[in-house]
Short mmCIF file of C-alpha atoms in Angstrom, two decimals:
data_model
loop_
_atom_site.label_atom_id
_atom_site.label_comp_id
_atom_site.label_asym_id
_atom_site.label_seq_id
_atom_site.Cartn_x
_atom_site.Cartn_y
_atom_site.Cartn_z
CA MET A 1218 87.64 149.23 107.67
CA SER A 1219 85.18 150.66 110.64
CA GLY A 1220 88.66 151.68 113.07
CA PHE A 1221 90.12 153.22 110.00
CA SER A 1222 86.59 155.13 109.46
CA PHE A 1223 86.76 155.88 113.18
CA ARG A 1224 90.25 157.25 113.20
CA GLY A 1225 90.10 159.06 109.89
CA PHE A 1226 86.45 160.67 111.19
CA THR A 1227 88.50 162.11 114.56
CA CYS A 1228 91.47 163.57 112.59
CA MET A 1229 89.21 165.64 110.12
CA LEU A 1230 87.42 166.68 113.40
CA LEU A 1231 90.91 168.06 114.95
CA ILE A 1232 91.77 169.29 111.45
CA ALA A 1233 88.35 171.44 111.27
CA PHE A 1234 88.97 172.59 114.92
CA LEU A 1235 92.32 173.75 114.11
CA ILE A 1236 91.46 175.99 110.89
CA TRP A 1237 88.45 177.54 113.16
CA SER A 1238 90.42 178.41 115.75
CA PHE A 1239 93.38 180.45 113.57
CA ASN A 1240 90.46 182.26 111.80
CA PHE A 1241 89.11 183.04 115.45
CA GLU A 1242 92.38 184.52 116.43
CA ALA A 1243 93.11 186.42 113.17
CA CYS A 1244 89.60 188.13 113.78
CA ILE A 1245 90.15 189.05 117.02
CA ALA A 1246 93.42 190.47 116.03
CA ARG A 1247 92.10 192.34 113.53
CA ARG A 1248 89.42 193.92 116.10
CA GLY A 1249 92.24 194.88 118.15
CA LYS A 1250 94.20 196.63 115.61
CA HIS A 1251 90.93 198.34 114.81
CA TRP A 1252 90.43 199.59 118.70
CA ARG A 1253 94.30 200.82 119.07
CA GLN A 1254 93.64 202.76 115.89
CA SER A 1255 90.39 204.09 117.39
CA ARG A 1256 92.29 205.17 120.69
CA ASP A 1257 95.59 206.83 118.81
CA VAL A 1258 92.96 208.74 116.88
CA SER A 1259 90.84 210.10 119.92
CA ALA A 1260 94.20 211.01 121.47
CA SER A 1261 95.33 212.76 118.25
CA LEU A 1262 92.00 214.70 118.57
CA TYR A 1263 92.70 215.38 122.26
CA LYS A 1264 96.04 217.13 121.53
CA LYS A 1265 94.65 219.17 119.02
CA LYS A 1266 91.35 220.33 120.86
CA GLY A 1267 93.59 220.61 124.07
CA LYS A 1268 95.77 223.51 122.31
CA ASN A 1269 92.48 225.54 121.74
CA TYR A 1270 90.77 224.53 124.87
CA GLY A 1271 92.14 223.08 127.58
CA ASN A 1272 94.05 225.51 129.12
CA SER A 1273 91.77 228.46 128.64
CA HIS A 1274 89.11 226.91 130.77
CA HIS A 1275 91.07 224.46 133.16
CA LYS A 1276 89.55 221.50 132.15
CA TYR A 1277 91.17 218.16 131.15
CA HIS A 1278 89.57 215.90 128.90
CA GLY A 1279 91.38 213.09 128.21
CA GLY A 1280 91.28 209.60 130.09
CA GLY A 1281 92.64 209.16 133.90
CA SER A 1282 91.69 210.96 137.19
CA LYS A 1283 91.32 214.87 137.16
CA PRO A 1284 94.61 216.87 137.85
CA LYS A 1285 95.09 219.03 140.60
CA PRO A 1286 94.06 222.66 139.48
CA PRO A 1287 96.77 224.51 138.34
CA PRO A 1288 98.46 227.54 140.07
CA HIS A 1289 98.01 230.99 138.98
CA LYS A 1290 100.27 230.55 135.80
CA GLY A 1291 100.68 226.68 136.21
CA THR A 1292 101.27 223.99 133.19
CA PRO A 1293 98.80 221.08 132.91
CA THR A 1294 100.28 217.82 134.53
CA LEU A 1295 99.46 215.56 131.58
CA PRO A 1296 102.43 213.88 129.88
CA LYS A 1297 103.78 216.19 127.17
CA PRO A 1298 100.82 218.80 127.14
CA PRO A 1299 100.61 220.89 124.01
CA PRO A 1300 101.76 224.52 124.49
CA PRO A 1301 99.19 226.81 125.87
CA LYS A 1302 97.59 229.14 123.61
CA SER A 1303 96.16 231.64 126.04
CA THR A 1304 96.64 232.75 129.49
CA PRO A 1305 94.76 231.23 132.10
CA SER A 1306 92.89 232.99 134.49
CA PRO A 1307 93.95 232.29 138.17
CA PRO A 1308 91.80 230.62 140.58
CA TYR A 1309 91.17 233.77 142.69
CA PRO A 1310 88.59 233.05 145.29
CA SER A 1311 85.35 235.02 145.61
CA PRO A 1312 85.59 237.01 148.86
CA PRO A 1313 84.97 236.10 151.48
CA ASN A 1314 83.65 232.33 151.77
CA GLU A 1315 86.15 230.38 149.87
CA ASN A 1316 89.67 229.04 150.79
CA ILE A 1317 92.71 231.04 150.09
CA PRO A 1318 96.00 229.83 149.31
CA THR A 1319 98.66 230.27 152.36
CA THR A 1320 101.40 229.93 150.08
CA PRO A 1321 102.56 231.22 146.50
CA PRO A 1322 102.05 229.17 143.66
CA PRO A 1323 105.54 227.52 142.85
CA LYS A 1324 107.35 229.14 139.87
CA SER A 1325 110.27 228.82 138.31
CA TYR A 1326 112.52 230.94 136.34
CA ASN A 1327 110.97 229.34 133.00
CA GLY A 1328 107.37 228.74 134.19
CA GLY A 1329 107.98 225.00 133.02
CA HIS A 1330 107.23 226.08 129.44
CA SER A 1331 110.47 227.73 127.75
CA THR A 1332 114.08 227.17 128.88
CA THR A 1333 115.15 230.92 127.46
CA THR A 1334 116.66 233.31 130.20
CA PHE A 1335 118.07 236.29 129.39
CA SER A 1336 120.79 237.93 132.00
CA VAL A 1337 120.81 241.61 132.32
CA LEU A 1338 124.58 241.13 132.56
CA ASP A 1339 124.89 239.20 128.88
CA PHE A 1340 123.66 242.87 127.44
CA GLY A 1341 126.08 244.91 128.66
CA ALA A 1342 125.30 245.73 132.50
CA LYS A 1343 127.71 245.97 135.08
CA GLY A 1344 125.68 246.05 138.45
CA ASP A 1345 128.50 248.33 139.99
CA GLY A 1346 125.45 250.56 141.65
CA LYS A 1347 126.96 253.65 139.33
CA THR A 1348 127.28 252.56 135.92
CA ASP A 1349 124.03 253.50 134.09
CA ASP A 1350 122.25 249.94 133.34
CA THR A 1351 119.07 251.45 131.89
CA LYS A 1352 120.16 250.40 127.96
CA ALA A 1353 121.10 246.84 129.13
CA PHE A 1354 117.84 246.17 130.49
CA GLN A 1355 115.92 247.62 127.67
CA ALA A 1356 118.11 245.15 125.58
CA ALA A 1357 117.54 242.26 127.62
CA TRP A 1358 113.59 243.03 127.50
CA ALA A 1359 113.25 243.47 123.80
CA GLU A 1360 114.79 239.71 123.29
CA ALA A 1361 112.64 238.22 126.43
CA CYS A 1362 109.41 239.87 125.07
CA LYS A 1363 109.91 237.78 121.91
CA VAL A 1364 109.82 234.32 123.68
CA GLU A 1365 106.73 233.13 125.82
CA ALA A 1366 107.14 232.39 129.13
CA SER A 1367 111.08 233.77 128.91
CA THR A 1368 113.10 234.80 132.07
CA MET A 1369 114.81 238.08 132.24
CA LEU A 1370 116.98 237.44 134.90
CA ILE A 1371 118.47 240.18 137.24
CA PRO A 1372 121.11 238.27 139.27
CA ALA A 1373 122.11 238.59 142.73
CA ASP A 1374 124.78 240.14 144.31
CA TYR A 1375 124.71 242.98 142.16
CA VAL A 1376 123.33 246.48 142.40
CA PHE A 1377 122.02 247.97 139.08
CA PHE A 1378 121.58 251.64 138.55
CA VAL A 1379 118.64 252.19 136.32
CA GLY A 1380 116.88 255.06 135.24
CA PRO A 1381 113.11 255.68 134.48
CA ILE A 1382 111.98 252.73 132.03
CA SER A 1383 109.00 251.16 130.36
CA PHE A 1384 108.95 247.53 129.86
CA SER A 1385 106.10 247.48 127.34
CA GLY A 1386 103.57 245.57 125.41
CA PRO A 1387 101.39 244.78 123.43
CA TYR A 1388 103.19 242.84 121.20
CA CYS A 1389 105.25 241.07 124.08
CA LYS A 1390 104.69 237.36 124.09
CA PRO A 1391 102.76 236.14 127.23
CA ASN A 1392 103.85 234.86 131.02
CA ILE A 1393 107.35 236.34 131.00
CA PHE A 1394 109.28 236.11 134.21
CA PHE A 1395 111.17 239.32 135.64
CA GLN A 1396 113.47 237.07 138.20
CA LEU A 1397 114.47 240.15 140.86
CA ASP A 1398 117.09 238.49 142.85
CA GLY A 1399 119.56 241.74 142.98
CA THR A 1400 119.01 245.35 143.79
CA ILE A 1401 117.78 248.07 141.54
CA VAL A 1402 118.24 251.48 142.06
CA ALA A 1403 116.84 255.06 140.76
CA PRO A 1404 118.76 258.24 140.04
CA THR A 1405 118.97 260.55 142.42
CA SER A 1406 120.29 263.43 139.94
CA PRO A 1407 117.71 266.14 138.77
CA ASN A 1408 118.82 265.47 135.43
CA ALA A 1409 117.44 261.85 135.12
CA TRP A 1410 113.88 262.92 135.42
CA GLY A 1411 113.66 266.08 133.14
CA LYS A 1412 110.39 267.97 134.10
CA GLY A 1413 109.05 264.83 136.31
CA LEU A 1414 107.48 261.81 135.64
CA LEU A 1415 104.63 259.95 136.98
CA GLN A 1416 106.75 255.93 137.25
CA TRP A 1417 110.25 254.90 137.39
CA LEU A 1418 109.81 251.25 136.70
CA GLU A 1419 106.59 250.48 134.30
CA PHE A 1420 105.01 247.54 132.99
CA THR A 1421 102.32 248.46 130.48
CA LYS A 1422 99.81 246.08 127.89
CA LEU A 1423 101.24 242.50 129.39
CA VAL A 1424 99.65 239.36 129.56
CA GLY A 1425 100.66 237.17 132.61
CA ILE A 1426 103.83 238.93 133.61
CA THR A 1427 105.26 237.97 136.89
CA ILE A 1428 107.89 239.77 138.76
CA GLN A 1429 109.40 237.86 141.55
CA GLY A 1430 112.62 236.95 143.66
CA ASN A 1431 114.56 237.95 146.69
CA GLY A 1432 115.70 241.03 145.15
CA ILE A 1433 115.07 244.95 146.09
CA ILE A 1434 113.57 248.09 144.19
CA ASP A 1435 115.05 250.99 146.06
CA GLY A 1436 113.65 254.28 144.79
CA ARG A 1437 115.72 256.42 146.76
CA GLY A 1438 113.03 258.81 147.81
CA SER A 1439 114.48 260.69 150.37
CA VAL A 1440 115.93 263.76 148.41
CA TRP A 1441 112.43 264.27 146.77
CA TRP A 1442 111.04 264.18 150.02
CA GLN A 1443 113.43 266.84 151.12
CA ASP A 1444 113.16 268.95 148.27
CA HIS A 1445 109.26 269.37 148.66
CA PRO A 1446 108.57 268.68 152.35
CA TYR A 1447 105.14 271.12 152.71
CA ASP A 1448 104.18 271.03 148.86
CA ASP A 1449 102.51 267.64 149.16
CA PRO A 1450 98.26 266.94 150.06
CA ILE A 1451 97.74 266.48 153.61
CA ASP A 1452 95.66 263.50 155.21
CA ASP A 1453 92.52 265.30 156.49
CA GLU A 1454 92.25 263.03 159.32
CA GLU A 1455 95.20 265.18 160.88
CA LYS A 1456 92.70 267.51 161.97
CA LEU A 1457 91.18 265.09 164.35
CA ILE A 1458 94.40 264.50 165.96
CA VAL A 1459 95.24 266.88 169.00
CA PRO A 1460 98.45 266.36 170.39
CA LEU A 1461 98.32 266.84 174.38
CA ASN A 1462 101.26 269.76 174.01
CA HIS A 1463 99.93 271.01 170.58
CA SER A 1464 103.19 270.07 168.52
CA VAL A 1465 103.27 269.37 164.93
CA GLY A 1466 105.87 266.97 163.42
CA SER A 1467 108.41 268.12 160.40
CA PRO A 1468 109.27 265.66 157.73
CA PRO A 1469 112.58 263.72 157.22
CA LEU A 1470 115.32 265.55 155.83
CA PRO A 1471 117.80 263.01 154.92
CA ILE A 1472 120.32 263.74 152.28
CA GLN A 1473 121.04 265.96 149.52
CA SER A 1474 120.30 265.25 145.95
CA GLU A 1475 123.19 264.66 143.54
CA LEU A 1476 125.04 267.80 142.29
CA GLY A 1477 123.26 269.77 144.83
CA GLY A 1478 119.77 270.31 142.30
CA LYS A 1479 116.44 270.39 143.32
CA MET A 1480 114.27 267.22 142.15
CA PRO A 1481 111.03 267.46 139.98
CA PHE A 1482 107.88 268.43 141.35
CA ILE A 1483 106.10 265.87 140.15
CA LYS A 1484 107.45 262.55 142.13
CA PRO A 1485 107.63 258.94 140.43
CA THR A 1486 106.01 255.80 141.59
CA ALA A 1487 108.42 252.82 141.71
CA LEU A 1488 107.04 250.19 140.37
CA ARG A 1489 103.51 250.43 138.20
CA PHE A 1490 101.60 248.27 136.11
CA TYR A 1491 99.03 249.66 133.66
CA GLY A 1492 96.35 247.66 131.32
CA SER A 1493 97.72 244.51 131.87
CA PHE A 1494 96.32 241.23 132.75
CA ASN A 1495 96.87 238.40 134.99
CA PRO A 1496 100.12 240.82 136.78
CA THR A 1497 101.90 238.78 139.67
CA VAL A 1498 104.63 240.08 142.05
CA ILE A 1499 105.92 237.77 144.77
CA GLY A 1500 108.47 238.10 147.23
CA ILE A 1501 110.10 241.19 146.53
CA THR A 1502 111.32 244.18 148.38
CA ILE A 1503 109.91 247.72 147.40
CA GLN A 1504 111.73 250.31 149.61
CA ASN A 1505 111.79 254.34 149.75
CA SER A 1506 109.68 255.42 146.70
CA PRO A 1507 109.84 258.86 146.16
CA GLN A 1508 105.82 258.33 146.02
CA CYS A 1509 103.72 255.49 145.93
CA HIS A 1510 105.89 251.97 145.87
CA LEU A 1511 103.29 250.04 143.78
CA LYS A 1512 100.27 250.74 142.08
CA PHE A 1513 98.08 248.82 139.61
CA ASP A 1514 95.86 250.78 137.15
CA ASN A 1515 93.57 249.53 134.57
CA CYS A 1516 94.56 245.57 135.28
CA ASN A 1517 92.74 242.41 135.81
CA GLY A 1518 93.60 239.34 137.69
CA VAL A 1519 96.18 241.12 139.88
CA MET A 1520 98.06 238.95 142.74
CA VAL A 1521 100.57 240.01 145.11
CA HIS A 1522 102.16 237.68 147.45
CA GLY A 1523 105.12 237.82 150.22
CA VAL A 1524 105.84 241.67 149.05
CA SER A 1525 107.80 244.05 151.97
CA ILE A 1526 107.02 247.73 151.10
CA SER A 1527 108.86 249.87 153.57
CA SER A 1528 109.67 253.74 153.70
CA PRO A 1529 109.71 256.25 156.62
CA GLY A 1530 106.63 256.58 158.67
CA ASN A 1531 107.08 260.58 157.97
CA SER A 1532 107.78 260.41 153.90
CA PRO A 1533 105.21 262.11 152.73
CA ASN A 1534 102.45 260.41 150.22
CA THR A 1535 104.12 256.83 149.93
CA ASP A 1536 101.40 254.37 149.62
CA GLY A 1537 102.14 251.09 149.80
CA ILE A 1538 99.73 249.49 147.45
CA HIS A 1539 97.70 251.62 144.89
CA LEU A 1540 94.65 250.23 143.19
CA GLN A 1541 92.91 251.89 140.69
CA ASN A 1542 90.39 250.45 137.95
CA SER A 1543 91.22 247.27 138.69
CA LYS A 1544 89.11 244.19 139.17
CA ASP A 1545 89.82 240.52 140.70
CA VAL A 1546 92.55 241.39 142.93
CA LEU A 1547 94.14 239.04 145.65
CA ILE A 1548 96.80 240.62 147.66
CA TYR A 1549 97.99 238.50 151.03
CA GLY A 1550 100.81 237.39 153.15
CA SER A 1551 102.46 240.70 152.78
CA THR A 1552 104.08 243.53 154.94
CA MET A 1553 103.97 247.26 154.42
CA ALA A 1554 105.26 250.15 156.34
CA CYS A 1555 105.19 253.71 154.74
CA GLY A 1556 104.08 257.23 155.14
CA ASP A 1557 100.83 256.91 153.55
CA ASP A 1558 97.67 254.39 153.16
CA CYS A 1559 99.59 250.71 153.29
CA ILE A 1560 96.58 249.78 150.69
CA SER A 1561 94.54 252.49 149.11
CA ILE A 1562 91.70 251.51 146.91
CA GLN A 1563 90.32 253.76 144.42
CA THR A 1564 87.68 254.40 142.20
CA GLY A 1565 87.01 251.67 139.25
CA CYS A 1566 87.96 249.14 141.60
CA SER A 1567 85.77 245.48 142.44
CA ASN A 1568 86.36 241.83 143.70
CA VAL A 1569 89.30 243.14 145.69
CA TYR A 1570 90.44 240.77 148.65
CA VAL A 1571 93.05 241.45 151.10
CA HIS A 1572 93.92 239.32 153.86
CA ASN A 1573 96.85 238.61 156.25
CA VAL A 1574 98.98 241.69 155.77
CA ASN A 1575 100.79 243.78 158.50
CA CYS A 1576 100.45 247.54 158.56
CA GLY A 1577 102.52 250.24 160.10
CA PRO A 1578 103.61 252.69 160.01
CA GLY A 1579 101.27 254.49 157.68
CA HIS A 1580 97.70 255.69 157.44
CA GLY A 1581 96.06 252.23 157.46
CA ILE A 1582 93.66 250.47 154.42
CA SER A 1583 91.71 252.89 152.87
CA ILE A 1584 89.10 253.42 150.43
CA GLY A 1585 89.32 256.61 148.82
CA GLY A 1586 89.50 259.48 148.45
CA LEU A 1587 86.61 259.40 146.12
CA GLY A 1588 84.48 261.74 143.88
CA LYS A 1589 87.24 264.35 143.68
CA ASP A 1590 86.40 267.16 142.01
CA ASN A 1591 82.69 266.15 141.47
CA THR A 1592 83.89 262.92 139.83
CA ARG A 1593 81.94 259.54 139.71
CA ALA A 1594 83.30 256.88 141.63
CA CYS A 1595 82.23 253.35 141.77
CA VAL A 1596 83.74 250.44 144.43
CA SER A 1597 82.24 247.23 144.88
CA ASN A 1598 82.71 243.84 146.68
CA ILE A 1599 85.67 244.65 148.87
CA THR A 1600 86.80 242.35 151.65
CA ILE A 1601 89.95 243.08 154.34
CA ARG A 1602 90.25 240.41 156.57
CA ASP A 1603 93.11 239.16 158.91
CA VAL A 1604 95.24 242.30 159.33
CA ASN A 1605 97.58 243.60 161.82
CA MET A 1606 98.12 247.23 162.28
CA HIS A 1607 100.40 249.02 164.88
CA ASN A 1608 101.10 252.53 165.08
CA THR A 1609 99.11 253.93 161.86
CA MET A 1610 97.07 256.96 161.79
CA ASN A 1611 93.64 255.19 160.74
CA GLY A 1612 92.77 251.32 160.94
CA VAL A 1613 89.88 250.89 157.92
CA ARG A 1614 88.79 253.90 156.31
CA ILE A 1615 86.78 254.82 153.68
CA LYS A 1616 86.81 258.79 152.56
CA THR A 1617 84.91 260.99 150.06
CA TRP A 1618 85.05 263.82 148.74
CA GLN A 1619 81.83 266.46 148.63
CA GLY A 1620 80.51 267.05 145.45
CA GLY A 1621 81.40 263.46 143.96
CA SER A 1622 78.34 260.59 142.79
CA GLY A 1623 78.51 257.17 142.44
CA SER A 1624 78.86 254.55 145.30
CA VAL A 1625 80.74 252.06 147.55
CA GLN A 1626 78.60 248.80 148.25
CA GLY A 1627 79.52 245.56 149.58
CA VAL A 1628 82.59 246.14 152.23
CA LEU A 1629 83.78 243.89 154.92
CA PHE A 1630 86.20 244.32 157.41
CA SER A 1631 86.80 241.28 159.50
CA ASN A 1632 89.41 240.24 162.23
CA ILE A 1633 91.58 243.35 162.34
CA GLN A 1634 94.05 243.86 165.09
CA VAL A 1635 95.03 246.85 165.74
CA SER A 1636 97.88 248.02 168.20
CA GLU A 1637 98.08 251.89 169.38
CA VAL A 1638 96.65 253.43 166.48
CA GLU A 1639 95.14 256.37 166.27
CA LEU A 1640 91.61 256.40 164.62
CA PRO A 1641 90.52 252.52 164.19
CA ILE A 1642 87.22 252.92 162.31
CA VAL A 1643 86.69 256.00 159.75
CA ILE A 1644 83.85 256.84 157.23
CA ASP A 1645 84.39 260.46 156.52
CA GLN A 1646 82.37 261.96 153.43
CA PHE A 1647 83.68 265.34 153.74
CA TYR A 1648 87.27 264.41 153.14
CA CYS A 1649 89.52 267.58 152.04
CA ASP A 1650 93.46 267.34 151.69
CA LYS A 1651 93.81 271.06 151.34
CA ARG A 1652 93.44 274.01 153.90
CA SER A 1653 89.72 274.42 153.03
CA CYS A 1654 87.29 272.75 150.98
CA LYS A 1655 83.78 274.18 149.85
CA ASN A 1656 80.42 272.38 150.77
CA GLN A 1657 78.34 270.58 148.80
CA THR A 1658 75.35 268.86 148.33
CA SER A 1659 76.26 265.92 146.59
CA ALA A 1660 77.65 262.86 147.60
CA VAL A 1661 78.96 259.08 146.76
CA SER A 1662 76.50 256.92 148.25
CA LEU A 1663 77.65 254.35 151.10
CA ALA A 1664 75.92 251.36 151.50
CA GLY A 1665 76.23 247.78 153.03
CA ILE A 1666 79.73 248.65 155.15
CA ASN A 1667 80.36 245.62 157.76
CA TYR A 1668 82.88 245.76 160.46
CA GLU A 1669 83.58 242.70 162.46
CA ARG A 1670 85.62 241.64 165.20
CA ILE A 1671 87.68 244.75 165.01
CA ARG A 1672 89.94 244.80 168.50
CA GLY A 1673 92.84 246.27 169.98
CA THR A 1674 93.76 249.71 171.38
CA TYR A 1675 94.06 253.30 170.16
CA THR A 1676 95.13 256.65 170.94
CA VAL A 1677 92.75 259.52 169.64
CA LYS A 1678 88.97 258.10 168.87
CA PRO A 1679 87.84 254.51 168.73
CA VAL A 1680 85.12 255.19 165.93
CA HIS A 1681 84.44 258.36 163.43
CA PHE A 1682 81.42 258.36 161.24
CA ALA A 1683 80.84 261.27 159.41
CA CYS A 1684 78.47 261.04 156.41
CA SER A 1685 76.94 263.14 154.11
CA ASP A 1686 73.60 265.23 155.04
CA SER A 1687 71.96 264.69 151.67
CA LEU A 1688 73.11 261.00 151.23
CA PRO A 1689 73.30 259.59 154.91
CA CYS A 1690 75.38 256.14 155.22
CA VAL A 1691 73.11 253.06 155.14
CA ASP A 1692 73.64 249.41 156.10
CA VAL A 1693 76.46 250.19 158.58
CA SER A 1694 76.79 247.19 160.65
CA LEU A 1695 78.95 246.64 163.91
CA THR A 1696 80.03 243.08 165.47
CA SER A 1697 82.12 242.05 168.10
CA VAL A 1698 84.08 245.60 168.19
CA GLU A 1699 86.07 246.31 170.91
CA LEU A 1700 88.73 248.98 171.16
CA LYS A 1701 90.42 250.28 174.67
CA PRO A 1702 92.19 253.57 174.78
CA ILE A 1703 95.69 254.35 175.44
CA GLN A 1704 96.63 257.51 176.98
CA GLU A 1705 100.08 258.26 175.06
CA GLN A 1706 100.45 262.00 173.16
CA TYR A 1707 96.71 262.76 171.94
CA HIS A 1708 93.39 264.09 173.38
CA LEU A 1709 91.19 260.86 173.56
CA TYR A 1710 87.93 261.38 172.59
CA ASN A 1711 84.71 259.35 172.61
CA PRO A 1712 82.70 257.65 169.48
CA PHE A 1713 81.26 259.99 166.49
CA CYS A 1714 78.64 259.36 164.46
CA TRP A 1715 76.92 261.67 161.87
CA GLN A 1716 74.49 260.69 159.50
CA THR A 1717 75.24 256.98 159.79
CA TYR A 1718 72.22 254.31 159.99
CA GLY A 1719 72.63 250.34 160.84
CA GLU A 1720 72.57 247.80 163.27
CA LEU A 1721 74.61 247.27 165.98
CA LYS A 1722 74.64 242.92 165.74
CA THR A 1723 76.80 242.78 169.52
CA PRO A 1724 77.50 244.91 172.11
CA THR A 1725 80.58 247.21 171.60
CA VAL A 1726 83.34 248.41 173.44
CA PRO A 1727 83.20 251.22 173.64
CA PRO A 1728 79.45 251.66 173.21
CA ILE A 1729 78.69 253.02 170.09
CA ASP A 1730 75.41 254.62 170.81
CA CYS A 1731 75.69 256.96 168.47
CA LEU A 1732 75.04 254.84 165.23
CA GLN A 1733 71.13 255.21 164.48
CA ILE A 1734 69.30 252.18 163.91
CA GLY A 1735 67.14 251.41 160.81
CA LYS A 1736 67.18 253.62 157.85
CA PRO A 1737 66.63 257.32 157.71
CA THR A 1738 63.29 258.17 157.64
CA ASN A 1739 63.80 261.42 154.89
CA ASN A 1740 66.35 259.27 152.82
CA ARG A 1741 66.85 260.81 149.57
CA ILE A 1742 66.07 258.23 146.30
CA GLN A 1743 68.90 257.34 144.66
CA THR A 1744 68.88 258.47 141.14
CA ASP A 1745 71.19 257.55 137.90
CA HIS A 1746 73.48 260.07 138.86
CA ASP A 1747 74.40 258.03 142.29
CA LEU A 1748 74.27 254.71 140.61
CA CYS A 1749 77.45 252.97 139.05
#
């Protein structure tokens, strides 16, 4: 009896333990189910939030390790991300302290978003260099405009004859790719231009537009240069250059325009961006523009990389890149050879960073001319560094007109290598591109202009500082300036300074003794008329 009772008691304990274990496992399973449901809800919320916030702030709030920073218009690296609803701002450096990318951001035809490609051949373009393909380009753009991150393809091995055309927003979808692998050529008949146009290929009011590829934009500008060889404004620094034999060069006269007609007086820019956000140009070649090659006007977040610009050194007013009223600009890894400024920075520009570019022939890199016709000009935070210049008229230059107002401040020219440059360092506050200009008291104020590591050879004058009598240049600093003369075909001159105040932080070659140390004793106090 006692043995039976003991065995029965043991069995009852075993049964009770099994029942308790089953209930415990069921409880754990139920808890696990609720935990997984909670994670699913969080992930769903993250996806919804990511559509509105993730791309615009470059941040990822989900779990896991932090991804690499996105490229200029890159896509998130998380699996199956929601499509972006806004265009992210590019990671532009704050010059001059942050690291700068040395290679362009990787880009595919569709940028990782859409697989929609619109080839101009599918819209009737012939690509034989003779047939007018303008309507085919317009039709392809009209379709690409409707699709976010679509690609308009200009295929390789074709030459497309295209007249003046505007690829316009503001109702186009963002992040469109203009994939230029072929060649686009401009008309040389006066009839195609009417009474004259300011641009040939224009992109207006777009968000995230990218022009990239290995193709060519050829303005065929020689017919324009021939028809108006002496009508263009002159570069005022020519007055400082006196040939030993007093000879004067003549403009090129290459070919006749079609049908023997004369081209309009107004010359077009080859490629212009207006009122756009995050415009990008990568890898293409722009050559022989009738006037300026590449222009950005009223744009924010500009990036230019790996671009080649070329026209003859004596082609009139063929600036390489022209910036006006544009902010947050990055230009690097590009080569410019032209008949005017390699890069021209005009009023309304700020936060401009140019580095690792080659310039020459041409007129160097210039800020201005500013203040023409008594206008207000505002330029600030400009960095030009790591530049090679060969056989240019000027090196780094600031030019302003008498009678202007406003200011230029916060400028750094650093590590500029010059070779056979006529005037490596120039400030000219008496700029005049006409035969004569009247003297005026008002001037654009210049302050905080810094030159460091400007080295190489010159053929006319190493330094030319001509500042306003009423508003002298202040806080001009020179560090490690080493410039040696080469007598070729011009008279050589010593450094020149007028109303220029600042500091020699190191000895210079040659000695720039004309710079006045400190600040002017009778410097006029700036008024609202001067400030920006």
